[in-house]
């Protein structure tokens, strides 16, 4: 996440109902928010590949 400059908080910090979720907040222009969403997508795609590789190795 640091590489993509995205910050998120585990959802369970906000109570049991948030367990299994990730909370993100943005305070930026629409153009910057679009860039943030792209970065989050890049991060999620990389995470998905990491999970697949990890499961394959196990």
PDB file of C-alpha atoms in Angstrom:
ATOM      1  CA  UNK A   1       0.000   0.000   0.000  1.00  0.00           C
ATOM      2  CA  UNK A   2       2.878   2.345   0.687  1.00  0.00           C
ATOM      3  CA  UNK A   3       4.173   1.848  -2.849  1.00  0.00           C
ATOM      4  CA  UNK A   4       0.783   2.893  -4.297  1.00  0.00           C
ATOM      5  CA  UNK A   5       0.396   5.686  -1.685  1.00  0.00           C
ATOM      6  CA  UNK A   6      -2.956   4.379  -0.440  1.00  0.00           C
ATOM      7  CA  UNK A   7      -3.968   4.312   3.220  1.00  0.00           C
ATOM      8  CA  UNK A   8      -6.750   2.156   4.614  1.00  0.00           C
ATOM      9  CA  UNK A   9      -8.001   1.060   8.030  1.00  0.00           C
ATOM     10  CA  UNK A  10      -9.300  -2.418   8.911  1.00  0.00           C
ATOM     11  CA  UNK A  11     -13.078  -2.269   9.228  1.00  0.00           C
ATOM     12  CA  UNK A  12     -13.136  -4.047  12.597  1.00  0.00           C
ATOM     13  CA  UNK A  13     -11.616  -0.931  14.168  1.00  0.00           C
ATOM     14  CA  UNK A  14     -15.155   0.465  13.899  1.00  0.00           C
ATOM     15  CA  UNK A  15     -16.804  -2.545  15.569  1.00  0.00           C
ATOM     16  CA  UNK A  16     -17.745  -6.139  14.861  1.00  0.00           C
ATOM     17  CA  UNK A  17     -19.951  -5.193  11.903  1.00  0.00           C
ATOM     18  CA  UNK A  18     -16.847  -3.917  10.089  1.00  0.00           C
ATOM     19  CA  UNK A  19     -14.960  -7.209  10.362  1.00  0.00           C
ATOM     20  CA  UNK A  20     -13.772  -8.407   6.963  1.00  0.00           C
ATOM     21  CA  UNK A  21     -14.000  -4.932   5.420  1.00  0.00           C
ATOM     22  CA  UNK A  22     -11.485  -2.234   4.621  1.00  0.00           C
ATOM     23  CA  UNK A  23     -12.265   1.438   5.263  1.00  0.00           C
ATOM     24  CA  UNK A  24     -10.851   4.171   3.059  1.00  0.00           C
ATOM     25  CA  UNK A  25     -11.451   7.915   3.182  1.00  0.00           C
ATOM     26  CA  UNK A  26     -10.640  10.595   0.622  1.00  0.00           C
ATOM     27  CA  UNK A  27     -10.508  14.355   0.897  1.00  0.00           C
ATOM     28  CA  UNK A  28      -9.392  15.478  -2.535  1.00  0.00           C
ATOM     29  CA  UNK A  29     -10.478  16.821  -5.903  1.00  0.00           C
ATOM     30  CA  UNK A  30     -12.435  14.539  -8.245  1.00  0.00           C
ATOM     31  CA  UNK A  31      -9.358  14.104 -10.433  1.00  0.00           C
ATOM     32  CA  UNK A  32      -7.297  13.060  -7.417  1.00  0.00           C
ATOM     33  CA  UNK A  33     -10.052  10.689  -6.267  1.00  0.00           C
ATOM     34  CA  UNK A  34     -10.013   9.051  -9.711  1.00  0.00           C
ATOM     35  CA  UNK A  35      -6.252   8.535  -9.336  1.00  0.00           C
ATOM     36  CA  UNK A  36      -6.760   7.131  -5.844  1.00  0.00           C
ATOM     37  CA  UNK A  37      -9.317   4.628  -7.125  1.00  0.00           C
ATOM     38  CA  UNK A  38      -6.911   3.549  -9.864  1.00  0.00           C
ATOM     39  CA  UNK A  39      -4.139   3.057  -7.287  1.00  0.00           C
ATOM     40  CA  UNK A  40      -6.474   1.055  -5.060  1.00  0.00           C
ATOM     41  CA  UNK A  41      -7.323  -1.119  -8.066  1.00  0.00           C
ATOM     42  CA  UNK A  42      -3.622  -1.626  -8.766  1.00  0.00           C
ATOM     43  CA  UNK A  43      -3.055  -2.568  -5.134  1.00  0.00           C
ATOM     44  CA  UNK A  44      -6.012  -4.965  -5.073  1.00  0.00           C
ATOM     45  CA  UNK A  45      -4.834  -6.605  -8.300  1.00  0.00           C
ATOM     46  CA  UNK A  46      -1.365  -7.096  -6.854  1.00  0.00           C
ATOM     47  CA  UNK A  47      -2.834  -8.447  -3.639  1.00  0.00           C
ATOM     48  CA  UNK A  48      -4.985 -10.881  -5.602  1.00  0.00           C
ATOM     49  CA  UNK A  49      -1.876 -12.184  -7.399  1.00  0.00           C
ATOM     50  CA  UNK A  50       0.000 -12.487  -4.080  1.00  0.00           C
ATOM     51  CA  UNK A  51      -2.873 -14.477  -2.539  1.00  0.00           C
ATOM     52  CA  UNK A  52      -2.995 -16.815  -5.558  1.00  0.00           C
ATOM     53  CA  UNK A  53       0.779 -17.367  -5.368  1.00  0.00           C
ATOM     54  CA  UNK A  54       0.635 -17.947  -1.615  1.00  0.00           C
ATOM     55  CA  UNK A  55      -2.186 -20.464  -1.933  1.00  0.00           C
ATOM     56  CA  UNK A  56      -0.343 -22.210  -4.765  1.00  0.00           C
ATOM     57  CA  UNK A  57       2.807 -22.539  -2.652  1.00  0.00           C
ATOM     58  CA  UNK A  58       0.880 -23.938   0.320  1.00  0.00           C
TER      59      UNK A  58
END
